[in-house]
PDB file of C-alpha atoms in Angstrom:
ATOM      1  CA  MET A   1      55.512 -35.610  36.791  1.00 45.00           C
ATOM      2  CA  THR A   2      52.966 -32.500  36.995  1.00 45.00           C
ATOM      3  CA  ALA A   3      50.313 -32.115  35.363  1.00 45.00           C
ATOM      4  CA  VAL A   4      48.885 -28.660  34.166  1.00 43.00           C
ATOM      5  CA  LEU A   5      45.991 -28.082  35.148  1.00 40.00           C
ATOM      6  CA  PRO A   6      43.260 -26.460  33.059  1.00 39.00           C
ATOM      7  CA  LEU A   7      41.437 -23.649  34.008  1.00 38.00           C
ATOM      8  CA  THR A   8      38.106 -23.906  34.446  1.00 37.00           C
ATOM      9  CA  SER A   9      35.279 -21.783  31.308  1.00 39.00           C
ATOM     10  CA  SER A  10      33.583 -20.923  34.841  1.00 39.00           C
ATOM     11  CA  VAL A  11      36.498 -18.940  36.319  1.00 37.00           C
ATOM     12  CA  THR A  12      35.720 -16.734  32.526  1.00 38.00           C
ATOM     13  CA  GLU A  13      32.186 -16.229  33.101  1.00 39.00           C
ATOM     14  CA  THR A  14      30.442 -13.357  34.349  1.00 42.00           C
ATOM     15  CA  ASP A  15      30.049 -12.599  37.867  1.00 43.00           C
ATOM     16  CA  PRO A  16      27.005 -13.991  38.616  1.00 41.00           C
ATOM     17  CA  SER A  17      26.625 -11.918  41.563  1.00 43.00           C
ATOM     18  CA  CYS A  18      27.268  -8.568  40.014  1.00 45.00           C
ATOM     19  CA  CYS A  19      23.360  -7.117  39.440  1.00 47.00           C
ATOM     20  CA  PRO A  20      23.332  -3.777  38.073  1.00 46.00           C
ATOM     21  CA  PRO A  21      21.564  -3.705  34.472  1.00 46.00           C
ATOM     22  CA  PRO A  22      23.796  -4.123  31.619  1.00 49.00           C
ATOM     23  CA  ALA A  23      24.352  -1.478  30.651  1.00 45.00           C
ATOM     24  CA  GLY A  24      27.166  -1.643  28.810  1.00 50.00           C
ATOM     25  CA  ALA A  25      25.376  -2.492  25.135  1.00 74.00           C
ATOM     26  CA  ALA A  26      23.144   0.448  26.193  1.00 85.00           C
ATOM     27  CA  LEU A  27      23.168   4.281  24.497  1.00 88.00           C
ATOM     28  CA  GLY A  28      25.099   6.548  26.450  1.00 89.00           C
ATOM     29  CA  ALA A  29      23.331  10.067  27.307  1.00 89.00           C
ATOM     30  CA  GLU A  30      25.455  11.772  24.900  1.00 91.00           C
ATOM     31  CA  GLU A  31      24.801   9.633  21.573  1.00 91.00           C
ATOM     32  CA  ALA A  32      20.836   9.708  23.109  1.00 93.00           C
ATOM     33  CA  LYS A  33      21.104  12.858  22.572  1.00 93.00           C
ATOM     34  CA  GLN A  34      22.528  12.972  19.344  1.00 92.00           C
ATOM     35  CA  ALA A  35      19.880  10.211  18.431  1.00 93.00           C
ATOM     36  CA  ALA A  36      17.142  11.960  19.583  1.00 95.00           C
ATOM     37  CA  LEU A  37      17.749  15.377  16.897  1.00 95.00           C
ATOM     38  CA  VAL A  38      17.719  13.437  14.053  1.00 96.00           C
ATOM     39  CA  PHE A  39      14.342  12.309  14.886  1.00 97.00           C
ATOM     40  CA  LYS A  40      13.167  15.255  15.892  1.00 97.00           C
ATOM     41  CA  ALA A  41      13.599  16.131  12.770  1.00 98.00           C
ATOM     42  CA  LEU A  42      11.976  13.565  10.989  1.00 97.00           C
ATOM     43  CA  ALA A  43       8.855  13.732  13.510  1.00 97.00           C
ATOM     44  CA  ASP A  44       6.941  16.222  10.842  1.00 97.00           C
ATOM     45  CA  PRO A  45       4.741  14.530   8.444  1.00 96.00           C
ATOM     46  CA  ASN A  46       5.920  17.577   6.310  1.00 97.00           C
ATOM     47  CA  ARG A  47       9.487  16.933   7.296  1.00 97.00           C
ATOM     48  CA  VAL A  48       9.425  13.295   6.309  1.00 97.00           C
ATOM     49  CA  ARG A  49       7.626  14.212   2.980  1.00 96.00           C
ATOM     50  CA  LEU A  50       9.566  16.638   2.017  1.00 97.00           C
ATOM     51  CA  LEU A  51      12.445  14.504   2.530  1.00 96.00           C
ATOM     52  CA  SER A  52      10.974  11.975   0.084  1.00 95.00           C
ATOM     53  CA  LEU A  53       9.935  14.340  -1.997  1.00 96.00           C
ATOM     54  CA  VAL A  54      13.776  15.543  -2.525  1.00 96.00           C
ATOM     55  CA  LYS A  55      14.931  12.117  -2.570  1.00 95.00           C
ATOM     56  CA  ALA A  56      12.404  11.293  -5.394  1.00 93.00           C
ATOM     57  CA  GLY A  57      13.634  14.330  -7.440  1.00 93.00           C
ATOM     58  CA  GLU A  58      15.666  13.998 -11.143  1.00 90.00           C
ATOM     59  CA  ALA A  59      19.125  13.201 -10.100  1.00 90.00           C
ATOM     60  CA  GLY A  60      18.690  12.955  -6.563  1.00 90.00           C
ATOM     61  CA  GLU A  61      17.443  17.048  -6.347  1.00 95.00           C
ATOM     62  CA  ARG A  62      14.768  18.883  -5.784  1.00 96.00           C
ATOM     63  CA  CYS A  63      14.774  23.439  -6.649  1.00 95.00           C
ATOM     64  CA  VAL A  64      12.536  24.737  -3.063  1.00 95.00           C
ATOM     65  CA  CYS A  65      10.352  26.644  -5.632  1.00 93.00           C
ATOM     66  CA  ASP A  66       9.231  23.122  -6.524  1.00 94.00           C
ATOM     67  CA  LEU A  67       8.230  22.099  -2.570  1.00 95.00           C
ATOM     68  CA  THR A  68       5.868  24.596  -2.326  1.00 93.00           C
ATOM     69  CA  GLU A  69       2.410  22.608  -4.531  1.00 93.00           C
ATOM     70  CA  PRO A  70       3.381  19.446  -3.291  1.00 93.00           C
ATOM     71  CA  LEU A  71       2.344  19.973   0.049  1.00 92.00           C
ATOM     72  CA  SER A  72       0.154  23.042  -0.508  1.00 91.00           C
ATOM     73  CA  LEU A  73       2.207  24.899   2.136  1.00 93.00           C
ATOM     74  CA  GLY A  74       3.692  28.367   2.052  1.00 93.00           C
ATOM     75  CA  GLN A  75       6.887  29.253   0.757  1.00 92.00           C
ATOM     76  CA  PRO A  76       8.305  30.634   4.083  1.00 94.00           C
ATOM     77  CA  THR A  77       6.704  27.074   6.401  1.00 96.00           C
ATOM     78  CA  VAL A  78       8.412  24.849   3.425  1.00 97.00           C
ATOM     79  CA  SER A  79      11.904  26.738   3.991  1.00 96.00           C
ATOM     80  CA  HIS A  80      11.248  25.889   7.681  1.00 97.00           C
ATOM     81  CA  HIS A  81      11.492  23.205   7.953  1.00 98.00           C
ATOM     82  CA  LEU A  82      14.073  21.853   5.131  1.00 98.00           C
ATOM     83  CA  LYS A  83      16.293  23.908   7.663  1.00 98.00           C
ATOM     84  CA  ILE A  84      15.883  22.038  10.225  1.00 98.00           C
ATOM     85  CA  LEU A  85      16.247  19.078   7.858  1.00 98.00           C
ATOM     86  CA  VAL A  86      19.692  20.458   6.223  1.00 98.00           C
ATOM     87  CA  ASP A  87      21.046  20.894  10.323  1.00 97.00           C
ATOM     88  CA  ALA A  88      20.134  17.622  11.186  1.00 96.00           C
ATOM     89  CA  GLY A  89      22.883  17.345   8.565  1.00 97.00           C
ATOM     90  CA  LEU A  90      19.858  15.324   6.754  1.00 97.00           C
ATOM     91  CA  LEU A  91      20.122  17.446   3.813  1.00 98.00           C
ATOM     92  CA  HIS A  92      21.880  19.569   1.756  1.00 98.00           C
ATOM     93  CA  ARG A  93      21.225  23.268  -0.142  1.00 98.00           C
ATOM     94  CA  GLU A  94      22.436  24.740  -2.437  1.00 97.00           C
ATOM     95  CA  LYS A  95      21.775  28.224  -4.208  1.00 96.00           C
ATOM     96  CA  ARG A  96      22.232  28.647  -7.133  1.00 95.00           C
ATOM     97  CA  GLY A  97      20.648  31.876  -9.094  1.00 95.00           C
ATOM     98  CA  THR A  98      17.221  32.489  -7.671  1.00 94.00           C
ATOM     99  CA  TRP A  99      16.611  29.338  -6.199  1.00 94.00           C
ATOM    100  CA  ALA A 100      18.032  27.099  -3.812  1.00 96.00           C
ATOM    101  CA  TYR A 101      18.598  23.264  -4.723  1.00 97.00           C
ATOM    102  CA  TYR A 102      18.508  20.695  -2.129  1.00 97.00           C
ATOM    103  CA  SER A 103      19.483  16.829  -1.852  1.00 97.00           C
ATOM    104  CA  VAL A 104      19.828  14.256   0.299  1.00 97.00           C
ATOM    105  CA  VAL A 105      23.340  14.136   2.403  1.00 97.00           C
ATOM    106  CA  PRO A 106      24.600  10.823   0.223  1.00 96.00           C
ATOM    107  CA  GLY A 107      24.827   8.105   3.302  1.00 94.00           C
ATOM    108  CA  ALA A 108      22.420  10.523   5.781  1.00 95.00           C
ATOM    109  CA  LEU A 109      19.826   7.796   5.205  1.00 94.00           C
ATOM    110  CA  GLU A 110      21.574   4.991   5.873  1.00 93.00           C
ATOM    111  CA  ARG A 111      23.414   5.777   9.022  1.00 93.00           C
ATOM    112  CA  VAL A 112      19.803   7.123  10.405  1.00 93.00           C
ATOM    113  CA  ALA A 113      18.696   3.799   9.238  1.00 94.00           C
ATOM    114  CA  GLY A 114      21.873   2.348  11.153  1.00 91.00           C
ATOM    115  CA  LEU A 115      21.535   3.962  14.209  1.00 89.00           C
ATOM    116  CA  VAL A 116      17.726   2.515  14.707  1.00 91.00           C
ATOM    117  CA  ALA A 117      18.733  -0.843  14.011  1.00 87.00           C
ATOM    118  CA  ASP A 118      21.860  -0.576  16.323  1.00 84.00           C
ATOM    119  CA  LEU A 119      19.948   0.515  19.232  1.00 86.00           C
TER     120      LEU A 119
ATOM    121  CA  MET B   1       3.393 -18.364 -42.388  1.00 44.00           C
ATOM    122  CA  THR B   2       2.567 -15.771 -39.836  1.00 44.00           C
ATOM    123  CA  ALA B   3       5.551 -14.027 -38.244  1.00 45.00           C
ATOM    124  CA  VAL B   4       4.924 -12.706 -33.696  1.00 43.00           C
ATOM    125  CA  LEU B   5       5.936  -9.461 -34.301  1.00 40.00           C
ATOM    126  CA  PRO B   6       7.783  -8.755 -30.786  1.00 39.00           C
ATOM    127  CA  LEU B   7       6.188  -5.550 -28.800  1.00 38.00           C
ATOM    128  CA  THR B   8       9.288  -3.203 -28.451  1.00 37.00           C
ATOM    129  CA  SER B   9      10.864  -2.418 -25.026  1.00 38.00           C
ATOM    130  CA  SER B  10      10.200   1.547 -26.144  1.00 38.00           C
ATOM    131  CA  VAL B  11       6.283   1.099 -26.203  1.00 37.00           C
ATOM    132  CA  THR B  12       6.742   0.097 -22.022  1.00 38.00           C
ATOM    133  CA  GLU B  13       8.818   2.805 -21.119  1.00 39.00           C
ATOM    134  CA  THR B  14       8.235   5.811 -18.873  1.00 42.00           C
ATOM    135  CA  ASP B  15       6.313   8.258 -21.252  1.00 43.00           C
ATOM    136  CA  PRO B  16       9.279  11.408 -21.175  1.00 41.00           C
ATOM    137  CA  SER B  17       6.334  14.369 -21.730  1.00 43.00           C
ATOM    138  CA  CYS B  18       5.249  13.684 -18.637  1.00 45.00           C
ATOM    139  CA  CYS B  19       7.116  16.246 -16.620  1.00 46.00           C
ATOM    140  CA  PRO B  20       5.465  17.056 -12.507  1.00 45.00           C
ATOM    141  CA  PRO B  21       7.857  16.325 -10.307  1.00 46.00           C
ATOM    142  CA  PRO B  22       8.170  12.280  -9.855  1.00 49.00           C
ATOM    143  CA  ALA B  23       6.500  12.165  -6.589  1.00 45.00           C
ATOM    144  CA  GLY B  24       5.123   8.367  -7.449  1.00 50.00           C
ATOM    145  CA  ALA B  25       8.316   7.449  -5.987  1.00 75.00           C
ATOM    146  CA  ALA B  26       7.868  10.088  -2.756  1.00 85.00           C
ATOM    147  CA  LEU B  27       5.836   8.878   0.387  1.00 88.00           C
ATOM    148  CA  GLY B  28       2.046  10.067   0.702  1.00 89.00           C
ATOM    149  CA  ALA B  29       0.638  12.855   2.576  1.00 89.00           C
ATOM    150  CA  GLU B  30      -0.766   9.126   5.133  1.00 91.00           C
ATOM    151  CA  GLU B  31       2.187   7.205   5.244  1.00 91.00           C
ATOM    152  CA  ALA B  32       4.292  10.404   6.206  1.00 93.00           C
ATOM    153  CA  LYS B  33       1.976  10.730   8.733  1.00 93.00           C
ATOM    154  CA  GLN B  34       2.154   7.776  10.155  1.00 92.00           C
ATOM    155  CA  ALA B  35       6.027   7.618  10.358  1.00 93.00           C
ATOM    156  CA  ALA B  36       7.029  10.862  11.609  1.00 95.00           C
ATOM    157  CA  LEU B  37       4.537   9.639  14.654  1.00 95.00           C
ATOM    158  CA  VAL B  38       7.214   6.541  15.125  1.00 96.00           C
ATOM    159  CA  PHE B  39       9.799   9.594  14.259  1.00 97.00           C
ATOM    160  CA  LYS B  40       8.335  11.257  17.601  1.00 97.00           C
ATOM    161  CA  ALA B  41       8.027   8.627  19.792  1.00 98.00           C
ATOM    162  CA  LEU B  42      11.833   8.474  19.395  1.00 97.00           C
ATOM    163  CA  ALA B  43      12.411  12.444  19.368  1.00 97.00           C
ATOM    164  CA  ASP B  44      13.816  12.740  22.788  1.00 97.00           C
ATOM    165  CA  PRO B  45      17.210  11.119  24.833  1.00 96.00           C
ATOM    166  CA  ASN B  46      15.691   9.645  27.279  1.00 97.00           C
ATOM    167  CA  ARG B  47      12.812   7.351  25.123  1.00 97.00           C
ATOM    168  CA  VAL B  48      16.155   6.869  23.062  1.00 97.00           C
ATOM    169  CA  ARG B  49      17.633   5.260  26.159  1.00 96.00           C
ATOM    170  CA  LEU B  50      14.927   3.615  27.295  1.00 97.00           C
ATOM    171  CA  LEU B  51      14.565   1.519  24.726  1.00 96.00           C
ATOM    172  CA  SER B  52      18.370   1.140  23.860  1.00 95.00           C
ATOM    173  CA  LEU B  53      17.988  -0.838  27.811  1.00 96.00           C
ATOM    174  CA  VAL B  54      15.439  -2.370  26.855  1.00 96.00           C
ATOM    175  CA  LYS B  55      16.536  -3.902  24.186  1.00 95.00           C
ATOM    176  CA  ALA B  56      19.708  -4.710  26.280  1.00 93.00           C
ATOM    177  CA  GLY B  57      18.569  -6.111  28.424  1.00 93.00           C
ATOM    178  CA  GLU B  58      18.807  -9.936  29.819  1.00 90.00           C
ATOM    179  CA  ALA B  59      16.370 -12.162  27.376  1.00 90.00           C
ATOM    180  CA  GLY B  60      15.735  -8.990  25.265  1.00 90.00           C
ATOM    181  CA  GLU B  61      13.593  -7.484  28.999  1.00 95.00           C
ATOM    182  CA  ARG B  62      13.788  -5.267  31.544  1.00 96.00           C
ATOM    183  CA  CYS B  63      11.895  -4.285  34.510  1.00 95.00           C
ATOM    184  CA  VAL B  64      10.542  -0.788  34.687  1.00 95.00           C
ATOM    185  CA  CYS B  65      11.832  -1.211  37.882  1.00 93.00           C
ATOM    186  CA  ASP B  66      15.513  -1.507  37.002  1.00 94.00           C
ATOM    187  CA  LEU B  67      14.922   1.650  34.183  1.00 95.00           C
ATOM    188  CA  THR B  68      14.598   4.407  37.109  1.00 93.00           C
ATOM    189  CA  GLU B  69      18.913   4.491  38.173  1.00 93.00           C
ATOM    190  CA  PRO B  70      19.882   4.253  34.631  1.00 93.00           C
ATOM    191  CA  LEU B  71      18.655   7.636  33.551  1.00 92.00           C
ATOM    192  CA  SER B  72      17.824   9.416  37.291  1.00 91.00           C
ATOM    193  CA  LEU B  73      14.094   9.875  36.391  1.00 93.00           C
ATOM    194  CA  GLY B  74      11.609   9.479  38.870  1.00 93.00           C
ATOM    195  CA  GLN B  75       9.050   6.390  37.860  1.00 92.00           C
ATOM    196  CA  PRO B  76       6.505   8.018  36.705  1.00 94.00           C
ATOM    197  CA  THR B  77       8.735   9.821  34.006  1.00 96.00           C
ATOM    198  CA  VAL B  78       9.714   7.186  33.407  1.00 97.00           C
ATOM    199  CA  SER B  79       6.311   5.385  32.650  1.00 96.00           C
ATOM    200  CA  HIS B  80       4.876   7.880  30.471  1.00 97.00           C
ATOM    201  CA  HIS B  81       8.192   7.568  28.388  1.00 98.00           C
ATOM    202  CA  LEU B  82       7.918   3.817  28.191  1.00 98.00           C
ATOM    203  CA  LYS B  83       3.807   4.604  27.263  1.00 98.00           C
ATOM    204  CA  ILE B  84       4.603   6.726  24.245  1.00 98.00           C
ATOM    205  CA  LEU B  85       6.686   3.686  23.116  1.00 98.00           C
ATOM    206  CA  VAL B  86       4.438   0.923  23.732  1.00 98.00           C
ATOM    207  CA  ASP B  87       1.834   3.505  22.384  1.00 97.00           C
ATOM    208  CA  ALA B  88       4.243   3.930  19.333  1.00 96.00           C
ATOM    209  CA  GLY B  89       4.446  -0.379  18.291  1.00 97.00           C
ATOM    210  CA  LEU B  90       7.897  -0.146  19.399  1.00 97.00           C
ATOM    211  CA  LEU B  91       7.756  -1.900  22.974  1.00 98.00           C
ATOM    212  CA  HIS B  92       6.162  -4.541  24.468  1.00 98.00           C
ATOM    213  CA  ARG B  93       4.800  -4.541  28.267  1.00 98.00           C
ATOM    214  CA  GLU B  94       3.819  -7.154  30.230  1.00 97.00           C
ATOM    215  CA  LYS B  95       2.506  -7.023  34.123  1.00 96.00           C
ATOM    216  CA  ARG B  96       4.122  -9.593  36.219  1.00 95.00           C
ATOM    217  CA  GLY B  97       3.547  -9.642  39.720  1.00 95.00           C
ATOM    218  CA  THR B  98       3.711  -5.810  41.253  1.00 94.00           C
ATOM    219  CA  TRP B  99       5.875  -5.276  38.298  1.00 94.00           C
ATOM    220  CA  ALA B 100       5.774  -4.254  34.347  1.00 96.00           C
ATOM    221  CA  TYR B 101       7.994  -5.828  31.910  1.00 97.00           C
ATOM    222  CA  TYR B 102       9.156  -3.993  28.840  1.00 97.00           C
ATOM    223  CA  SER B 103      10.514  -5.766  25.670  1.00 97.00           C
ATOM    224  CA  VAL B 104      11.214  -4.562  22.124  1.00 97.00           C
ATOM    225  CA  VAL B 105       8.172  -5.804  19.848  1.00 97.00           C
ATOM    226  CA  PRO B 106       9.730  -8.093  17.574  1.00 96.00           C
ATOM    227  CA  GLY B 107      11.187  -6.169  14.393  1.00 94.00           C
ATOM    228  CA  ALA B 108       9.746  -3.148  15.288  1.00 95.00           C
ATOM    229  CA  LEU B 109      13.323  -1.560  14.925  1.00 94.00           C
ATOM    230  CA  GLU B 110      14.653  -3.575  11.792  1.00 93.00           C
ATOM    231  CA  ARG B 111      10.907  -1.636  10.058  1.00 93.00           C
ATOM    232  CA  VAL B 112      11.882   1.610  11.389  1.00 93.00           C
ATOM    233  CA  ALA B 113      14.904   1.233   9.861  1.00 94.00           C
ATOM    234  CA  GLY B 114      13.520   0.320   6.583  1.00 91.00           C
ATOM    235  CA  LEU B 115      11.452   3.003   6.757  1.00 89.00           C
ATOM    236  CA  VAL B 116      14.237   6.077   7.036  1.00 91.00           C
ATOM    237  CA  ALA B 117      16.212   3.674   4.183  1.00 87.00           C
ATOM    238  CA  ASP B 118      13.120   3.915   1.598  1.00 84.00           C
ATOM    239  CA  LEU B 119      12.121   7.593   2.338  1.00 86.00           C
TER     240      LEU B 119
END
């Protein structure tokens, strides 16, 4: 009669002799670069306020013509900041007649929040 | 016999004659400034990786001596980036013997994630 020897759990445990930092769970260089680009777009008080103003706008959008006064900034400066937010994938821009209208890209803020939580 | 008149819900509704942009829901200048400071700390790929490496460290902490190699950076540069993350309230630093040990401030990443989601 032969008995089947059970595999001891120690066999499947992590080898304690393995000493480099467990970098597997950490972000890689390319992921970190992409994340930093989005954070850079948010790393300015005027851009944070613009994003917040657009989000709070009626029907979730705001005309560029309504964004200069709350920030006390000229339109070229506001347009420059808005372009950075568009390029980062946070805002959507739509030209209608004379003015451009901005809205938050659906799910964009949730994705950034998830990115931070999962760092 | 007197009947108590119910308050109609329309009395408490928002006055539709109010027309300026509904900036009440948007972030104020001071809140935006504070938020931008945290995003600025995250606006660098090396700092994003450092934060991620510290979080993935054994027992949630990492010796500074284990952070230079994964980033291929010198220790003064790594220490500079770590200081920015500490100053932003994201990392906690503890000196033990020769080395400094870093851990993520409890709840800090969740607060930043909430900040983004609630913009």
